[in-house]
Amino acid sequence: MEHLSKTADVLVIGAGVSGLTTARLLASAGRSVVVLEARERIGGRVWTDRSSGHATDLGASWIHGINDSPVFEACAAFGMPMTEFTVGGYQPDGRPMAHFAPDGRRLTDEESAAYVADIHAVDAALAGVVAASAPGESYRDVTERALALALGADAGERAQRVREYLEHRSEEQYGAWIEELAAHGLDDDAVGGDEVVFPEGYDALPRGLAAGAGGAPALDVRLNTRVTAVHWDASGVRVQASMPDGARLAFAARACVLTVPVGVLASGELELEPGLPPAHARALAGFTMNAFEKVFLTFPEAFWDRDVYALRQQGPHGAWWHSWYNVSRVHGEPSLLTFAAGPAARAIRGWEPAAVAESVMTQLRRLYGQGIPEPTRVDVTAWQDDPFSRGSYAFMALGAVPEDHDALAEPIGGVLHLAGEATWTEDPATVTAALRSGHRAACNVLGREIPIEAAWR
């Protein structure tokens, strides 16, 4: 039996950063808001695990550049401790890094400098090549032309090393194989200012948005409420939802902000009636949820140089495991973070953590010897199997253009609005994009501009 639950001015579907920002801003403007969340927790893809005794961010981890960042301002307002940890958009230098040749030998400083210089030369050529690319071209297409322009047709092994680097950058930035990513897929690959991480957990951000600041009432968030259908017309929306015990609920509102990831939106499991308008449907078709998992390894002692931020491995042995980040000072004990991205993430899907760890350790032993210690703890994410995300974040597939992000956010019929990291062109796939898109959705619902700072002040 279906029960009609509370009628609100606005229904927000999804209690991630985007949805909570929208709801907080609308509530601050005097609108009644109900947030419906399928999970048993808030935060969405911001998820902090504390089972080890310290905070491990299994979802979003970084603010990628604190300059002019509303996320940085919000986190500061909520009193969240931050640690500077700048690694850039898969940068090859700028921080102490250990580069290893295909045979496992650590490159000398001179060899590393020459390798990095080749990368910078290719990147300098790449911007113009991407700008001149044709619709439907891949990131592989444009990087191959940039390699030829910068290094020449006979660069041989030098070109191969940079080619691998570009493949890994595509994987690590967007969880996509280089031939799956649109030519413009890394246009936003820039970091403004220092990057920071959260030693006590990023989830304090969604908790702060939900709880309210300065005496504001907490948001009305309904957990374990899985939305199955959204019916809309000019008069408003009616939303159907199911509970874990099988109960069915219905909600009515004048407007609805839908912040589910594009993988869920494209799956068909959430019924929209009427369906998306053609322009929105075309934009949605340009995005694919990625395959991108985190692997945290905690050790009894560090066997790598303590001042090194990142370890990078060249050659075929680095096809899956090519980069490790020294997150020891964040976690408070010797720890490395690596990523299974693109083909590697799809290949290990369903593996037990011990099997993933052994695969990673095989490569670390190549570089540091058979005597290095075994990890005492391994954490492996499984965002590909999460029914409420279907991946970590979205990337631009072949044929997509950057403007497709904003096209998704155009208000529909005056009552339905889409928000989330994939709906923000300037800096998609980030918490910043989620927060800014939530602000835009709130302004669209209200029909006027309100300051984004109202979400945390």
mmCIF file of N, CA and C in Angstrom, residues 71-137:
data_model
loop_
_atom_site.group_PDB
_atom_site.id
_atom_site.type_symbol
_atom_site.label_atom_id
_atom_site.label_comp_id
_atom_site.label_asym_id
_atom_site.label_seq_id
_atom_site.Cartn_x
_atom_site.Cartn_y
_atom_site.Cartn_z
ATOM 1 N N VAL A 71 34.116 25.237 -1.449
ATOM 2 C CA VAL A 71 34.228 24.063 -0.587
ATOM 3 C C VAL A 71 35.232 24.336 0.528
ATOM 4 N N PHE A 72 36.352 24.959 0.187
ATOM 5 C CA PHE A 72 37.339 25.326 1.203
ATOM 6 C C PHE A 72 36.723 26.272 2.222
ATOM 7 N N GLU A 73 35.957 27.238 1.751
ATOM 8 C CA GLU A 73 35.325 28.192 2.671
ATOM 9 C C GLU A 73 34.321 27.479 3.573
ATOM 10 N N ALA A 74 33.539 26.564 3.002
ATOM 11 C CA ALA A 74 32.561 25.827 3.796
ATOM 12 C C ALA A 74 33.256 24.963 4.845
ATOM 13 N N CYS A 75 34.303 24.250 4.430
ATOM 14 C CA CYS A 75 35.011 23.372 5.367
ATOM 15 C C CYS A 75 35.660 24.177 6.481
ATOM 16 N N ALA A 76 36.185 25.344 6.150
ATOM 17 C CA ALA A 76 36.768 26.206 7.178
ATOM 18 C C ALA A 76 35.684 26.686 8.142
ATOM 19 N N ALA A 77 34.516 27.049 7.603
ATOM 20 C CA ALA A 77 33.416 27.513 8.449
ATOM 21 C C ALA A 77 32.942 26.421 9.396
ATOM 22 N N PHE A 78 33.001 25.171 8.953
ATOM 23 C CA PHE A 78 32.593 24.055 9.798
ATOM 24 C C PHE A 78 33.716 23.573 10.722
ATOM 25 N N GLY A 79 34.858 24.249 10.686
ATOM 26 C CA GLY A 79 35.956 23.922 11.588
ATOM 27 C C GLY A 79 36.643 22.614 11.278
ATOM 28 N N MET A 80 36.693 22.234 10.014
ATOM 29 C CA MET A 80 37.271 20.958 9.636
ATOM 30 C C MET A 80 38.798 21.058 9.522
ATOM 31 N N PRO A 81 39.561 20.259 10.277
ATOM 32 C CA PRO A 81 41.022 20.262 10.117
ATOM 33 C C PRO A 81 41.413 19.843 8.700
ATOM 34 N N MET A 82 42.425 20.498 8.160
ATOM 35 C CA MET A 82 42.893 20.206 6.807
ATOM 36 C C MET A 82 44.408 20.068 6.807
ATOM 37 N N THR A 83 44.902 19.217 5.924
ATOM 38 C CA THR A 83 46.336 19.019 5.744
ATOM 39 C C THR A 83 46.670 19.262 4.277
ATOM 40 N N GLU A 84 47.663 20.088 4.040
ATOM 41 C CA GLU A 84 48.070 20.348 2.648
ATOM 42 C C GLU A 84 48.674 19.081 2.044
ATOM 43 N N PHE A 85 48.175 18.696 0.899
ATOM 44 C CA PHE A 85 48.705 17.529 0.195
ATOM 45 C C PHE A 85 48.470 17.752 -1.299
ATOM 46 N N THR A 86 49.392 18.463 -1.912
ATOM 47 C CA THR A 86 49.236 18.875 -3.309
ATOM 48 C C THR A 86 49.941 17.887 -4.226
ATOM 49 N N VAL A 87 49.147 17.168 -5.015
ATOM 50 C CA VAL A 87 49.713 16.253 -6.003
ATOM 51 C C VAL A 87 49.280 16.635 -7.413
ATOM 52 N N GLY A 88 48.393 17.631 -7.529
ATOM 53 C CA GLY A 88 48.016 18.156 -8.842
ATOM 54 C C GLY A 88 47.252 17.180 -9.702
ATOM 55 N N GLY A 89 47.007 17.573 -10.936
ATOM 56 C CA GLY A 89 46.285 16.734 -11.876
ATOM 57 C C GLY A 89 47.211 15.679 -12.453
ATOM 58 N N TYR A 90 47.542 14.684 -11.646
ATOM 59 C CA TYR A 90 48.511 13.648 -12.014
ATOM 60 C C TYR A 90 49.823 14.296 -12.470
ATOM 61 N N GLN A 91 50.274 15.251 -11.673
ATOM 62 C CA GLN A 91 51.490 15.981 -12.035
ATOM 63 C C GLN A 91 52.700 15.057 -11.996
ATOM 64 N N PRO A 92 53.702 15.297 -12.871
ATOM 65 C CA PRO A 92 54.914 14.470 -12.884
ATOM 66 C C PRO A 92 56.021 15.011 -11.997
ATOM 67 N N ASP A 93 55.838 16.243 -11.503
ATOM 68 C CA ASP A 93 56.877 16.858 -10.669
ATOM 69 C C ASP A 93 56.196 17.882 -9.763
ATOM 70 N N GLY A 94 56.985 18.784 -9.199
ATOM 71 C CA GLY A 94 56.436 19.780 -8.299
ATOM 72 C C GLY A 94 56.498 19.356 -6.841
ATOM 73 N N ARG A 95 56.607 18.078 -6.601
ATOM 74 C CA ARG A 95 56.779 17.497 -5.281
ATOM 75 C C ARG A 95 57.846 16.417 -5.389
ATOM 76 N N PRO A 96 58.499 16.060 -4.292
ATOM 77 C CA PRO A 96 59.473 14.960 -4.370
ATOM 78 C C PRO A 96 58.789 13.677 -4.831
ATOM 79 N N MET A 97 59.275 13.121 -5.924
ATOM 80 C CA MET A 97 58.716 11.896 -6.475
ATOM 81 C C MET A 97 59.830 10.934 -6.824
ATOM 82 N N ALA A 98 59.525 9.660 -6.724
ATOM 83 C CA ALA A 98 60.464 8.621 -7.124
ATOM 84 C C ALA A 98 59.945 7.989 -8.407
ATOM 85 N N HIS A 99 60.663 8.169 -9.504
ATOM 86 C CA HIS A 99 60.295 7.576 -10.786
ATOM 87 C C HIS A 99 61.135 6.315 -11.011
ATOM 88 N N PHE A 100 60.479 5.243 -11.444
ATOM 89 C CA PHE A 100 61.161 3.972 -11.669
ATOM 90 C C PHE A 100 61.054 3.577 -13.134
ATOM 91 N N ALA A 101 62.180 3.133 -13.687
ATOM 92 C CA ALA A 101 62.241 2.706 -15.086
ATOM 93 C C ALA A 101 61.508 1.372 -15.265
ATOM 94 N N PRO A 102 61.246 0.971 -16.503
ATOM 95 C CA PRO A 102 60.554 -0.301 -16.736
ATOM 96 C C PRO A 102 61.237 -1.515 -16.109
ATOM 97 N N ASP A 103 62.549 -1.459 -15.938
ATOM 98 C CA ASP A 103 63.255 -2.595 -15.335
ATOM 99 C C ASP A 103 63.255 -2.548 -13.813
ATOM 100 N N GLY A 104 62.565 -1.571 -13.218
ATOM 101 C CA GLY A 104 62.475 -1.468 -11.767
ATOM 102 C C GLY A 104 63.535 -0.601 -11.131
ATOM 103 N N ARG A 105 64.461 -0.099 -11.941
ATOM 104 C CA ARG A 105 65.539 0.742 -11.416
ATOM 105 C C ARG A 105 65.016 2.163 -11.203
ATOM 106 N N ARG A 106 65.396 2.765 -10.072
ATOM 107 C CA ARG A 106 64.970 4.144 -9.833
ATOM 108 C C ARG A 106 65.756 5.085 -10.737
ATOM 109 N N LEU A 107 65.050 5.989 -11.400
ATOM 110 C CA LEU A 107 65.707 6.947 -12.279
ATOM 111 C C LEU A 107 66.572 7.908 -11.472
ATOM 112 N N THR A 108 67.691 8.300 -12.053
ATOM 113 C CA THR A 108 68.509 9.331 -11.433
ATOM 114 C C THR A 108 67.784 10.674 -11.550
ATOM 115 N N ASP A 109 68.275 11.666 -10.830
ATOM 116 C CA ASP A 109 67.677 12.993 -10.914
ATOM 117 C C ASP A 109 67.728 13.524 -12.341
ATOM 118 N N GLU A 110 68.832 13.273 -13.041
ATOM 119 C CA GLU A 110 68.964 13.759 -14.419
ATOM 120 C C GLU A 110 67.985 13.036 -15.343
ATOM 121 N N GLU A 111 67.848 11.736 -15.177
ATOM 122 C CA GLU A 111 66.906 10.978 -16.009
ATOM 123 C C GLU A 111 65.462 11.401 -15.736
ATOM 124 N N SER A 112 65.144 11.613 -14.477
ATOM 125 C CA SER A 112 63.802 12.068 -14.131
ATOM 126 C C SER A 112 63.513 13.432 -14.744
ATOM 127 N N ALA A 113 64.483 14.322 -14.686
ATOM 128 C CA ALA A 113 64.293 15.671 -15.235
ATOM 129 C C ALA A 113 64.055 15.619 -16.746
ATOM 130 N N ALA A 114 64.787 14.762 -17.451
ATOM 131 C CA ALA A 114 64.596 14.640 -18.896
ATOM 132 C C ALA A 114 63.210 14.079 -19.229
ATOM 133 N N TYR A 115 62.784 13.083 -18.471
ATOM 134 C CA TYR A 115 61.457 12.488 -18.661
ATOM 135 C C TYR A 115 60.362 13.514 -18.412
ATOM 136 N N VAL A 116 60.484 14.262 -17.323
ATOM 137 C CA VAL A 116 59.480 15.273 -16.994
ATOM 138 C C VAL A 116 59.472 16.392 -18.031
ATOM 139 N N ALA A 117 60.641 16.754 -18.548
ATOM 140 C CA ALA A 117 60.707 17.789 -19.579
ATOM 141 C C ALA A 117 59.953 17.348 -20.839
ATOM 142 N N ASP A 118 60.057 16.084 -21.180
ATOM 143 C CA ASP A 118 59.301 15.571 -22.330
ATOM 144 C C ASP A 118 57.790 15.680 -22.088
ATOM 145 N N ILE A 119 57.365 15.372 -20.881
ATOM 146 C CA ILE A 119 55.930 15.480 -20.557
ATOM 147 C C ILE A 119 55.459 16.918 -20.712
ATOM 148 N N HIS A 120 56.223 17.861 -20.184
ATOM 149 C CA HIS A 120 55.827 19.265 -20.273
ATOM 150 C C HIS A 120 55.813 19.739 -21.725
ATOM 151 N N ALA A 121 56.743 19.246 -22.527
ATOM 152 C CA ALA A 121 56.765 19.641 -23.938
ATOM 153 C C ALA A 121 55.519 19.141 -24.663
ATOM 154 N N VAL A 122 55.117 17.923 -24.370
ATOM 155 C CA VAL A 122 53.915 17.373 -25.001
ATOM 156 C C VAL A 122 52.678 18.118 -24.521
ATOM 157 N N ASP A 123 52.627 18.427 -23.241
ATOM 158 C CA ASP A 123 51.474 19.171 -22.723
ATOM 159 C C ASP A 123 51.373 20.552 -23.350
ATOM 160 N N ALA A 124 52.508 21.176 -23.594
ATOM 161 C CA ALA A 124 52.488 22.498 -24.223
ATOM 162 C C ALA A 124 51.882 22.425 -25.626
ATOM 163 N N ALA A 125 52.163 21.337 -26.342
ATOM 164 C CA ALA A 125 51.592 21.168 -27.682
ATOM 165 C C ALA A 125 50.145 20.712 -27.630
ATOM 166 N N LEU A 126 49.773 20.047 -26.544
ATOM 167 C CA LEU A 126 48.472 19.396 -26.477
ATOM 168 C C LEU A 126 47.306 20.383 -26.468
ATOM 169 N N ALA A 127 47.479 21.511 -25.793
ATOM 170 C CA ALA A 127 46.370 22.449 -25.671
ATOM 171 C C ALA A 127 45.841 22.877 -27.040
ATOM 172 N N GLY A 128 46.742 23.217 -27.946
ATOM 173 C CA GLY A 128 46.324 23.630 -29.287
ATOM 174 C C GLY A 128 45.713 22.490 -30.070
ATOM 175 N N VAL A 129 46.256 21.283 -29.906
ATOM 176 C CA VAL A 129 45.725 20.126 -30.627
ATOM 177 C C VAL A 129 44.303 19.823 -30.167
ATOM 178 N N VAL A 130 44.064 19.888 -28.867
ATOM 179 C CA VAL A 130 42.710 19.633 -28.351
ATOM 180 C C VAL A 130 41.742 20.690 -28.876
ATOM 181 N N ALA A 131 42.172 21.947 -28.853
ATOM 182 C CA ALA A 131 41.297 23.024 -29.318
ATOM 183 C C ALA A 131 40.900 22.837 -30.781
ATOM 184 N N ALA A 132 41.780 22.238 -31.574
ATOM 185 C CA ALA A 132 41.503 22.047 -33.004
ATOM 186 C C ALA A 132 40.906 20.683 -33.317
ATOM 187 N N SER A 133 40.610 19.877 -32.297
ATOM 188 C CA SER A 133 40.132 18.518 -32.536
ATOM 189 C C SER A 133 38.725 18.506 -33.115
ATOM 190 N N ALA A 134 38.411 17.425 -33.792
ATOM 191 C CA ALA A 134 37.100 17.263 -34.413
ATOM 192 C C ALA A 134 36.149 16.548 -33.464
ATOM 193 N N PRO A 135 34.846 16.766 -33.642
ATOM 194 C CA PRO A 135 33.875 16.041 -32.802
ATOM 195 C C PRO A 135 34.078 14.530 -32.920
ATOM 196 N N GLY A 136 33.989 13.845 -31.804
ATOM 197 C CA GLY A 136 34.121 12.394 -31.813
ATOM 198 C C GLY A 136 35.530 11.889 -31.626
ATOM 199 N N GLU A 137 36.523 12.787 -31.590
ATOM 200 C CA GLU A 137 37.901 12.330 -31.394
ATOM 201 C C GLU A 137 38.140 11.992 -29.919
#
